[in-house]
Amino acid sequence: MSQGFCDAQRGSGALAPAGRSARGRRAGDAAVELLVDGLPVRLTRKRVKNLNLRIARTGGCVEVSAPLHVRDQDVERFVREKRTWIDQKRAQAASSPAARAAQASPEQVAAWRAVVEACAPVLVEAWEPIMGVKAGKLAYRNMTSRWGSCQPSTGRICLNVRLALYPPECLEYVVVHELCHLLERGHGPRFKELMDTFMPDWRERRDKLQ
């Protein structure tokens, strides 16, 4: 499954050490590290039209992308205007499964693997005749960037053990998603049509993984 972990929560709208001036320090690749009222912010200037705010899934990092012409002072004002929203999202992120996973011990990861290993084969077996496909080898990994993957040529499916931290319907969604790649490699219109046919509420399940 090419959909990765959603690394951030977006609003419309490397860390500065304590004591660093809020004006920041320009680094390579147009990156600027700011400290706005004690809040570390990483600023990247891009060819974009608007200021965009991103909160890391673990809640520890605030990132802003801004048009090339926008001044640091304008970014600081933007962050201050969004501070209530930022604090709320950081608090939510800090208690999220993603934050728990980032601090997990090897024993915890092993426990997640045991859960997914026990549940996934049952789901695959149930969905194969419905979808008219046959999966190959099932593999399990502790991944930070993807919920799963599929190799259509061999039928091998790899699942993220962190799915054990989410509601059961999320694991089922990922299983169906990967099985669907045995019928359609990409994520184009046909893939979405297949997902709509087999699992009409797949978008709601996917959103629980955000």
Coordinates of N, CA and C in Angstrom, one line a residue:
M1 N 0.9 -1.2 0.0 CA 0.0 0.0 0.0 C 0.9 1.2 0.0
S2 N 0.8 2.0 -1.0 CA 1.7 3.1 -1.1 C 1.3 4.3 -0.2
Q3 N 0.1 4.3 0.3 CA -0.3 5.3 1.3 C 0.6 5.2 2.5
G4 N 1.3 6.2 2.9 CA 2.1 6.1 4.0 C 1.4 6.7 5.3
F5 N 2.1 6.6 6.4 CA 1.6 7.3 7.6 C 1.5 8.7 7.2
C6 N 0.4 9.1 7.7 CA 0.2 10.6 7.5 C 1.1 11.2 8.5
D7 N 2.2 11.9 8.1 CA 3.2 12.4 9.0 C 2.7 13.7 9.8
A8 N 1.7 14.3 9.3 CA 1.3 15.5 10.0 C -0.2 15.8 9.9
Q9 N -0.6 16.7 10.7 CA -2.0 17.2 10.6 C -1.9 18.7 10.0
R10 N -2.6 19.0 9.0 CA -2.5 20.2 8.3 C -3.5 21.2 8.7
G11 N -3.1 22.5 8.9 CA -4.1 23.6 9.1 C -4.0 24.5 7.9
S12 N -5.0 25.4 7.8 CA -5.0 26.3 6.6 C -4.0 27.4 7.0
G13 N -4.0 27.3 7.3 CA -3.1 28.3 7.7 C -1.9 28.3 6.7
A14 N 15.0 21.5 11.8 CA 15.6 21.1 13.0 C 15.4 22.2 13.9
L15 N 15.2 22.0 15.1 CA 14.7 22.8 16.1 C 15.7 23.8 16.6
A16 N 15.1 24.9 17.0 CA 15.9 26.0 17.6 C 16.2 25.7 19.0
P17 N 17.4 25.8 19.5 CA 17.7 25.6 20.9 C 17.0 26.7 21.8
A18 N 16.8 26.4 23.0 CA 16.3 27.4 23.9 C 17.2 28.6 23.9
G19 N 16.5 29.8 23.9 CA 17.3 31.0 23.9 C 17.7 31.5 22.5
R20 N 17.4 30.7 21.5 CA 17.7 31.2 20.1 C 16.7 32.3 19.8
S21 N 17.2 33.3 19.1 CA 16.4 34.5 18.7 C 15.2 34.0 17.9
A22 N 14.0 34.6 18.1 CA 12.8 34.3 17.3 C 13.0 34.6 15.9
R23 N 14.0 35.4 15.5 CA 14.3 35.8 14.2 C 14.8 34.6 13.4
G24 N 15.4 33.7 14.1 CA 15.8 32.4 13.5 C 17.2 32.5 12.8
R25 N 17.6 31.4 12.3 CA 18.9 31.3 11.6 C 18.6 30.6 10.2
R26 N 19.0 31.2 9.2 CA 18.8 30.7 7.8 C 19.8 29.6 7.6
A27 N 19.2 28.4 7.2 CA 20.1 27.3 6.9 C 20.0 27.0 5.4
G28 N 20.6 25.8 5.0 CA 20.6 25.5 3.6 C 19.2 25.1 3.2
D29 N 19.0 25.1 1.9 CA 17.7 24.7 1.3 C 16.5 25.6 1.8
A30 N 16.8 26.8 2.1 CA 15.8 27.8 2.5 C 15.1 27.4 3.8
A31 N 15.8 26.7 4.6 CA 15.2 26.3 5.9 C 15.6 27.3 7.0
V32 N 14.6 27.6 7.8 CA 14.8 28.6 8.9 C 14.3 28.0 10.2
E33 N 15.1 28.1 11.2 CA 14.6 27.6 12.5 C 14.2 28.8 13.4
L34 N 13.0 28.8 13.8 CA 12.4 29.9 14.6 C 12.1 29.4 16.0
L35 N 12.1 30.3 16.9 CA 11.5 30.1 18.3 C 10.5 31.1 18.5
V36 N 9.2 30.8 18.4 CA 8.2 31.8 18.5 C 7.5 31.6 19.8
D37 N 7.7 32.6 20.7 CA 7.1 32.5 22.1 C 7.4 31.2 22.7
G38 N 8.6 30.7 22.6 CA 9.0 29.4 23.2 C 8.7 28.2 22.4
L39 N 8.0 28.3 21.3 CA 7.6 27.2 20.4 C 8.5 27.0 19.3
P40 N 9.2 25.8 19.2 CA 10.1 25.6 18.1 C 9.4 25.4 16.8
V41 N 9.8 26.1 15.8 CA 9.1 26.0 14.5 C 10.2 25.9 13.4
R42 N 10.0 25.0 12.5 CA 10.9 24.8 11.3 C 10.2 25.4 10.1
L43 N 10.8 26.4 9.5 CA 10.2 27.1 8.4 C 11.0 26.7 7.1
T44 N 10.2 26.3 6.1 CA 10.8 26.0 4.8 C 10.1 26.9 3.7
R45 N 10.8 27.6 2.9 CA 10.3 28.4 1.9 C 10.2 27.7 0.6
K46 N 9.1 27.7 0.0 CA 8.8 26.9 -1.3 C 8.1 27.8 -2.3
R47 N 7.9 27.3 -3.5 CA 7.1 27.9 -4.5 C 5.7 27.6 -4.2
V48 N 5.1 28.1 -3.2 CA 3.7 27.9 -2.8 C 3.0 29.2 -2.7
K49 N 1.7 29.2 -2.7 CA 0.9 30.5 -2.7 C 0.6 30.9 -1.3
N50 N 0.4 29.9 -0.4 CA -0.1 30.3 0.9 C 0.8 29.7 2.0
L51 N 0.7 30.2 3.2 CA 1.3 29.7 4.4 C 0.6 28.4 4.8
N52 N 1.4 27.3 5.0 CA 0.8 26.0 5.5 C 1.5 25.6 6.7
L53 N 0.7 25.1 7.6 CA 1.1 24.6 8.9 C 1.0 23.1 9.1
R54 N 2.0 22.5 9.6 CA 2.0 21.1 9.8 C 2.4 20.7 11.2
I55 N 1.7 19.8 11.8 CA 2.1 19.3 13.1 C 2.5 17.8 13.0
A56 N 3.7 17.5 13.5 CA 4.1 16.1 13.5 C 3.1 15.2 14.2
R57 N 3.0 14.0 13.7 CA 2.0 13.0 14.3 C 2.3 12.8 15.8
T58 N 3.6 12.9 16.2 CA 4.0 12.7 17.6 C 3.8 14.0 18.4
G59 N 3.5 15.1 17.7 CA 3.3 16.3 18.4 C 4.5 17.1 18.8
G60 N 5.7 16.6 18.4 CA 6.9 17.3 18.9 C 7.4 18.4 18.0
C61 N 6.9 18.5 16.7 CA 7.5 19.4 15.8 C 6.4 20.2 15.1
V62 N 6.6 21.5 14.9 CA 5.7 22.3 14.2 C 6.5 22.8 12.9
E63 N 5.9 22.6 11.7 CA 6.6 22.9 10.5 C 5.7 23.9 9.7
V64 N 6.3 24.9 9.1 CA 5.6 25.8 8.3 C 6.2 25.9 6.9
S65 N 5.4 25.8 5.9 CA 5.9 26.1 4.5 C 5.3 27.5 4.1
A66 N 6.2 28.3 3.5 CA 5.8 29.6 3.1 C 6.3 30.0 1.8
P67 N 5.5 30.9 1.1 CA 6.0 31.5 -0.2 C 7.4 32.1 0.0
L68 N 8.2 32.2 -1.1 CA 9.5 32.7 -1.0 C 9.6 34.1 -0.5
H69 N 8.6 34.9 -0.8 CA 8.7 36.3 -0.4 C 8.3 36.6 1.0
V70 N 7.7 35.7 1.7 CA 7.2 36.0 3.0 C 8.3 36.1 4.1
R71 N 8.2 37.2 4.9 CA 9.2 37.5 5.9 C 9.1 36.6 7.1
D72 N 10.2 36.4 7.9 CA 10.1 35.7 9.1 C 9.0 36.3 10.1
Q73 N 9.0 37.6 10.1 CA 8.0 38.3 11.0 C 6.6 37.9 10.7
D74 N 6.3 37.7 9.4 CA 4.9 37.3 9.0 C 4.7 35.9 9.4
V75 N 5.7 35.1 9.3 CA 5.5 33.7 9.7 C 5.2 33.6 11.3
E76 N 6.0 34.4 12.0 CA 5.8 34.4 13.5 C 4.4 34.9 13.8
R77 N 3.9 35.9 13.1 CA 2.5 36.3 13.4 C 1.5 35.3 13.0
F78 N 1.8 34.6 11.9 CA 0.9 33.5 11.5 C 0.8 32.4 12.6
V79 N 2.0 32.0 13.1 CA 2.1 31.0 14.2 C 1.4 31.4 15.4
R80 N 1.5 32.7 15.8 CA 0.8 33.2 17.0 C -0.7 33.2 16.8
E81 N -1.1 33.5 15.6 CA -2.6 33.5 15.4 C -3.1 32.1 15.5
K82 N -2.3 31.1 15.1 CA -2.7 29.7 15.1 C -2.4 28.9 16.4
R83 N -1.9 29.7 17.4 CA -1.3 29.0 18.6 C -2.3 28.1 19.3
T84 N -3.5 28.6 19.5 CA -4.5 27.8 20.2 C -4.7 26.5 19.5
W85 N -4.9 26.5 18.1 CA -5.0 25.3 17.3 C -3.8 24.4 17.4
I86 N -2.6 25.0 17.4 CA -1.4 24.3 17.5 C -1.3 23.5 18.8
D87 N -1.6 24.2 19.9 CA -1.5 23.5 21.2 C -2.5 22.4 21.3
Q88 N -3.7 22.6 20.8 CA -4.7 21.5 20.8 C -4.3 20.3 20.0
K89 N -3.7 20.5 18.8 CA -3.3 19.4 18.0 C -2.1 18.7 18.5
R90 N -1.2 19.5 19.2 CA 0.0 18.9 19.8 C -0.4 18.0 20.9
A91 N -1.4 18.4 21.7 CA -1.9 17.6 22.8 C -2.5 16.3 22.3
Q92 N -3.3 16.5 21.3 CA -3.9 15.3 20.7 C -2.9 14.3 20.2
A93 N -1.9 14.9 19.5 CA -0.8 14.0 18.9 C 0.0 13.3 19.9
A94 N 0.2 14.0 21.0 CA 1.1 13.4 22.1 C 0.5 12.2 22.7
S95 N -0.9 12.1 22.6 CA -1.5 10.9 23.2 C -2.0 9.9 22.1
S96 N -1.6 10.1 20.9 CA -2.0 9.3 19.8 C -1.3 8.0 19.7
P97 N -1.8 7.0 18.9 CA -1.1 5.8 18.7 C 0.3 6.0 18.1
A98 N 0.4 7.0 17.2 CA 1.7 7.3 16.6 C 2.8 7.7 17.6
A99 N 2.3 8.5 18.6 CA 3.3 8.9 19.7 C 3.6 7.7 20.5
R100 N 2.7 6.9 20.8 CA 3.0 5.6 21.6 C 3.9 4.7 20.8
A101 N 3.7 4.6 19.5 CA 4.6 3.8 18.7 C 6.0 4.3 18.7
A102 N 6.2 5.6 18.7 CA 7.5 6.2 18.6 C 8.3 5.9 19.9
Q103 N 7.7 5.6 21.0 CA 8.4 5.3 22.2 C 8.3 3.9 22.7
A104 N 7.9 3.0 21.8 CA 7.6 1.6 22.1 C 8.9 0.8 22.4
S105 N 8.8 -0.1 23.3 CA 9.9 -1.0 23.6 C 9.8 -2.2 22.6
P106 N 10.9 -3.0 22.5 CA 10.8 -4.2 21.7 C 9.8 -5.2 22.1
E107 N 9.5 -5.2 23.4 CA 8.4 -6.1 23.9 C 7.1 -5.7 23.4
Q108 N 6.8 -4.4 23.4 CA 5.6 -3.9 22.9 C 5.4 -4.1 21.4
V109 N 6.5 -3.9 20.6 CA 6.4 -4.2 19.2 C 6.1 -5.7 18.9
A110 N 6.7 -6.5 19.7 CA 6.5 -8.0 19.6 C 5.0 -8.3 19.9
A111 N 4.5 -7.6 20.8 CA 3.0 -7.9 21.2 C 2.1 -7.4 20.0
W112 N 2.5 -6.3 19.4 CA 1.7 -5.8 18.3 C 1.8 -6.8 17.1
R113 N 3.0 -7.3 16.9 CA 3.2 -8.3 15.8 C 2.3 -9.5 16.0
A114 N 2.3 -10.0 17.3 CA 1.5 -11.2 17.6 C 0.0 -11.0 17.3
V115 N -0.5 -9.8 17.6 CA -1.9 -9.5 17.3 C -2.2 -9.5 15.8
V116 N -1.3 -8.7 15.0 CA -1.5 -8.6 13.6 C -1.4 -10.0 12.9
E117 N -0.4 -10.8 13.4 CA -0.1 -12.1 12.8 C -1.3 -13.0 13.0
A118 N -2.0 -12.8 14.2 CA -3.1 -13.7 14.5 C -4.4 -13.3 13.7
C119 N -4.5 -12.0 13.4 CA -5.8 -11.5 12.8 C -5.7 -11.4 11.3
A120 N -4.6 -11.1 10.7 CA -4.5 -10.8 9.3 C -4.8 -12.0 8.4
P121 N -4.2 -13.2 8.7 CA -4.5 -14.4 7.9 C -6.0 -14.7 7.8
V122 N -6.7 -14.5 8.9 CA -8.2 -14.8 8.9 C -8.9 -13.8 8.0
L123 N -8.5 -12.5 8.0 CA -9.1 -11.5 7.2 C -8.8 -11.8 5.7
V124 N -7.5 -12.2 5.4 CA -7.1 -12.5 4.1 C -7.9 -13.6 3.5
E125 N -8.0 -14.7 4.3 CA -8.8 -15.9 3.9 C -10.3 -15.5 3.6
A126 N -10.8 -14.6 4.4 CA -12.2 -14.3 4.3 C -12.5 -13.4 3.0
W127 N -11.5 -12.6 2.7 CA -11.7 -11.6 1.6 C -11.2 -12.2 0.2
E128 N -10.4 -13.1 0.2 CA -9.9 -13.7 -1.1 C -11.0 -14.1 -2.0
P129 N -12.0 -15.0 -1.5 CA -13.0 -15.4 -2.4 C -14.0 -14.3 -2.8
I130 N -14.2 -13.3 -1.9 CA -15.0 -12.2 -2.2 C -14.4 -11.4 -3.4
M131 N -13.1 -11.2 -3.3 CA -12.5 -10.3 -4.3 C -11.9 -11.1 -5.5
G132 N -11.9 -12.4 -5.4 CA -11.5 -13.2 -6.5 C -10.0 -13.2 -6.7
V133 N -9.2 -13.1 -5.6 CA -7.8 -13.0 -5.7 C -7.2 -14.1 -4.7
K134 N -5.8 -14.2 -4.9 CA -5.1 -15.2 -4.0 C -3.8 -14.5 -3.6
A135 N -3.7 -14.3 -2.3 CA -2.5 -13.6 -1.8 C -1.4 -14.6 -1.7
G136 N -0.1 -14.1 -1.7 CA 1.0 -14.9 -1.5 C 1.4 -14.9 -0.1
K137 N 2.7 -14.8 0.2 CA 3.2 -14.8 1.5 C 2.8 -13.5 2.3
L138 N 2.5 -13.7 3.6 CA 2.2 -12.5 4.4 C 3.4 -12.3 5.3
A139 N 3.8 -11.0 5.3 CA 4.9 -10.6 6.1 C 4.5 -9.4 7.1
Y140 N 5.3 -9.2 8.1 CA 4.9 -8.3 9.1 C 6.1 -7.5 9.5
R141 N 6.0 -6.1 9.5 CA 7.1 -5.3 9.9 C 6.7 -4.1 10.7
N142 N 7.6 -3.6 11.5 CA 7.3 -2.3 12.3 C 7.8 -1.2 11.4
M143 N 6.8 -0.5 10.7 CA 7.2 0.5 9.7 C 6.7 1.9 10.2
T144 N 7.5 2.9 9.8 CA 7.1 4.2 10.1 C 6.5 5.0 8.9
S145 N 6.6 4.5 7.7 CA 6.2 5.3 6.6 C 5.0 4.7 5.8
R146 N 4.7 3.4 6.1 CA 3.6 2.8 5.3 C 2.8 1.9 6.2
W147 N 1.5 1.7 5.9 CA 0.7 0.8 6.6 C 0.8 -0.6 6.0
G148 N 1.2 -0.7 4.8 CA 1.4 -2.0 4.2 C 1.9 -1.9 2.8
S149 N 2.2 -3.0 2.1 CA 2.7 -3.0 0.8 C 2.3 -4.3 0.1
C150 N 2.3 -4.3 -1.2 CA 1.9 -5.5 -2.0 C 2.8 -5.6 -3.2
Q151 N 3.2 -6.8 -3.5 CA 4.0 -7.1 -4.7 C 3.1 -7.9 -5.6
P152 N 2.4 -7.3 -6.6 CA 1.4 -8.0 -7.4 C 2.0 -9.2 -8.1
S153 N 3.3 -9.1 -8.5 CA 3.9 -10.2 -9.2 C 4.0 -11.5 -8.4
T154 N 4.2 -11.4 -7.1 CA 4.3 -12.6 -6.3 C 3.1 -12.8 -5.3
G155 N 2.3 -11.7 -5.2 CA 1.2 -11.7 -4.2 C 1.6 -11.5 -2.8
R156 N 2.9 -11.2 -2.6 CA 3.4 -11.0 -1.2 C 2.8 -9.7 -0.7
I157 N 2.3 -9.8 0.6 CA 1.7 -8.6 1.2 C 2.4 -8.5 2.6
C158 N 2.8 -7.2 2.8 CA 3.5 -6.9 4.1 C 2.6 -5.9 4.8
L159 N 2.4 -6.2 6.1 CA 1.5 -5.4 7.0 C 2.3 -4.8 8.1
N160 N 1.9 -3.6 8.5 CA 2.6 -2.8 9.6 C 2.0 -3.4 10.9
V161 N 2.9 -3.8 11.8 CA 2.5 -4.3 13.1 C 1.8 -3.2 13.9
R162 N 2.1 -1.9 13.6 CA 1.5 -0.8 14.4 C -0.1 -0.8 14.2
L163 N -0.6 -1.5 13.2 CA -2.0 -1.5 13.0 C -2.7 -2.1 14.3
A164 N -2.0 -2.8 15.1 CA -2.6 -3.4 16.3 C -3.0 -2.3 17.3
L165 N -2.5 -1.0 17.1 CA -2.8 0.1 18.0 C -4.1 0.8 17.6
Y166 N -4.7 0.4 16.4 CA -5.9 1.0 15.9 C -7.1 0.1 15.9
P167 N -8.3 0.7 15.7 CA -9.5 -0.2 15.7 C -9.4 -1.3 14.7
P168 N -10.0 -2.5 15.0 CA -9.9 -3.6 14.1 C -10.2 -3.3 12.6
E169 N -11.2 -2.4 12.4 CA -11.6 -2.1 11.0 C -10.5 -1.5 10.2
C170 N -9.5 -0.9 10.9 CA -8.4 -0.3 10.2 C -7.5 -1.4 9.6
L171 N -7.2 -2.5 10.3 CA -6.5 -3.6 9.8 C -7.2 -4.2 8.6
E172 N -8.5 -4.4 8.7 CA -9.3 -5.0 7.6 C -9.2 -4.1 6.4
Y173 N -9.3 -2.8 6.6 CA -9.2 -1.9 5.5 C -7.8 -2.0 4.8
V174 N -6.7 -2.1 5.5 CA -5.4 -2.2 4.9 C -5.3 -3.6 4.2
V175 N -5.8 -4.6 4.7 CA -5.8 -5.9 4.1 C -6.6 -5.9 2.7
V176 N -7.7 -5.3 2.7 CA -8.5 -5.2 1.5 C -7.8 -4.3 0.5
H177 N -7.2 -3.2 1.0 CA -6.4 -2.3 0.1 C -5.3 -3.1 -0.6
E178 N -4.5 -3.8 0.2 CA -3.4 -4.6 -0.4 C -3.9 -5.7 -1.4
L179 N -5.0 -6.4 -1.0 CA -5.5 -7.4 -1.9 C -6.0 -6.7 -3.2
C180 N -6.5 -5.5 -3.1 CA -7.0 -4.8 -4.3 C -5.9 -4.5 -5.3
H181 N -4.7 -4.4 -4.8 CA -3.5 -4.2 -5.7 C -3.2 -5.5 -6.5
L182 N -3.8 -6.6 -6.2 CA -3.6 -7.8 -7.0 C -4.5 -7.7 -8.2
L183 N -5.5 -6.7 -8.2 CA -6.4 -6.5 -9.3 C -6.0 -5.2 -10.1
E184 N -5.4 -4.3 -9.4 CA -5.0 -3.0 -9.9 C -3.8 -2.5 -9.2
R185 N -2.7 -2.3 -10.0 CA -1.4 -1.9 -9.3 C -1.5 -0.5 -8.7
G186 N -2.0 0.4 -9.5 CA -2.0 1.8 -9.0 C -3.1 2.2 -8.1
H187 N -3.2 3.6 -7.9 CA -4.3 4.1 -7.1 C -5.2 5.0 -7.9
G188 N -5.4 4.7 -9.2 CA -6.2 5.5 -10.0 C -7.7 5.3 -9.9
P189 N -8.5 5.8 -10.8 CA -9.9 5.6 -10.7 C -10.4 4.2 -10.6
R190 N -9.8 3.3 -11.3 CA -10.2 1.9 -11.3 C -10.0 1.3 -9.9
F191 N -8.9 1.6 -9.3 CA -8.6 1.2 -7.9 C -9.6 1.7 -6.9
K192 N -9.9 2.9 -7.0 CA -11.0 3.5 -6.1 C -12.3 2.9 -6.4
E193 N -12.6 2.6 -7.6 CA -13.9 1.9 -7.9 C -14.0 0.5 -7.3
L194 N -12.9 -0.2 -7.4 CA -12.8 -1.5 -6.8 C -13.0 -1.4 -5.2
M195 N -12.3 -0.5 -4.6 CA -12.4 -0.3 -3.2 C -13.9 0.1 -2.8
D196 N -14.5 1.0 -3.6 CA -15.9 1.3 -3.4 C -16.8 0.1 -3.4
T197 N -16.5 -0.8 -4.4 CA -17.3 -2.0 -4.5 C -17.2 -2.9 -3.4
F198 N -15.9 -3.2 -3.0 CA -15.7 -4.2 -2.0 C -15.9 -3.7 -0.5
M199 N -15.5 -2.4 -0.3 CA -15.6 -1.8 1.0 C -16.1 -0.4 0.9
P200 N -17.4 -0.1 0.8 CA -17.9 1.2 0.6 C -17.5 2.3 1.6
D201 N -17.2 1.8 2.8 CA -16.8 2.8 3.9 C -15.2 2.9 4.0
W202 N -14.5 2.5 3.0 CA -13.0 2.5 3.2 C -12.4 3.8 3.5
R203 N -13.0 4.9 3.0 CA -12.5 6.2 3.3 C -12.6 6.5 4.8
E204 N -13.7 6.2 5.4 CA -13.9 6.4 6.8 C -12.9 5.6 7.6
R205 N -12.7 4.4 7.2 CA -11.7 3.5 7.9 C -10.3 4.1 7.7
R206 N -10.0 4.5 6.5 CA -8.7 5.1 6.3 C -8.4 6.4 7.2
D207 N -9.5 7.2 7.3 CA -9.3 8.4 8.1 C -9.0 8.1 9.6
K208 N -9.4 7.0 10.1 CA -9.0 6.6 11.5 C -7.5 6.4 11.6
L209 N -6.8 6.2 10.5 CA -5.4 6.0 10.6 C -4.6 7.3 10.5
Q210 N -5.3 8.4 10.4 CA -4.7 9.7 10.2 C -4.0 10.1 11.6

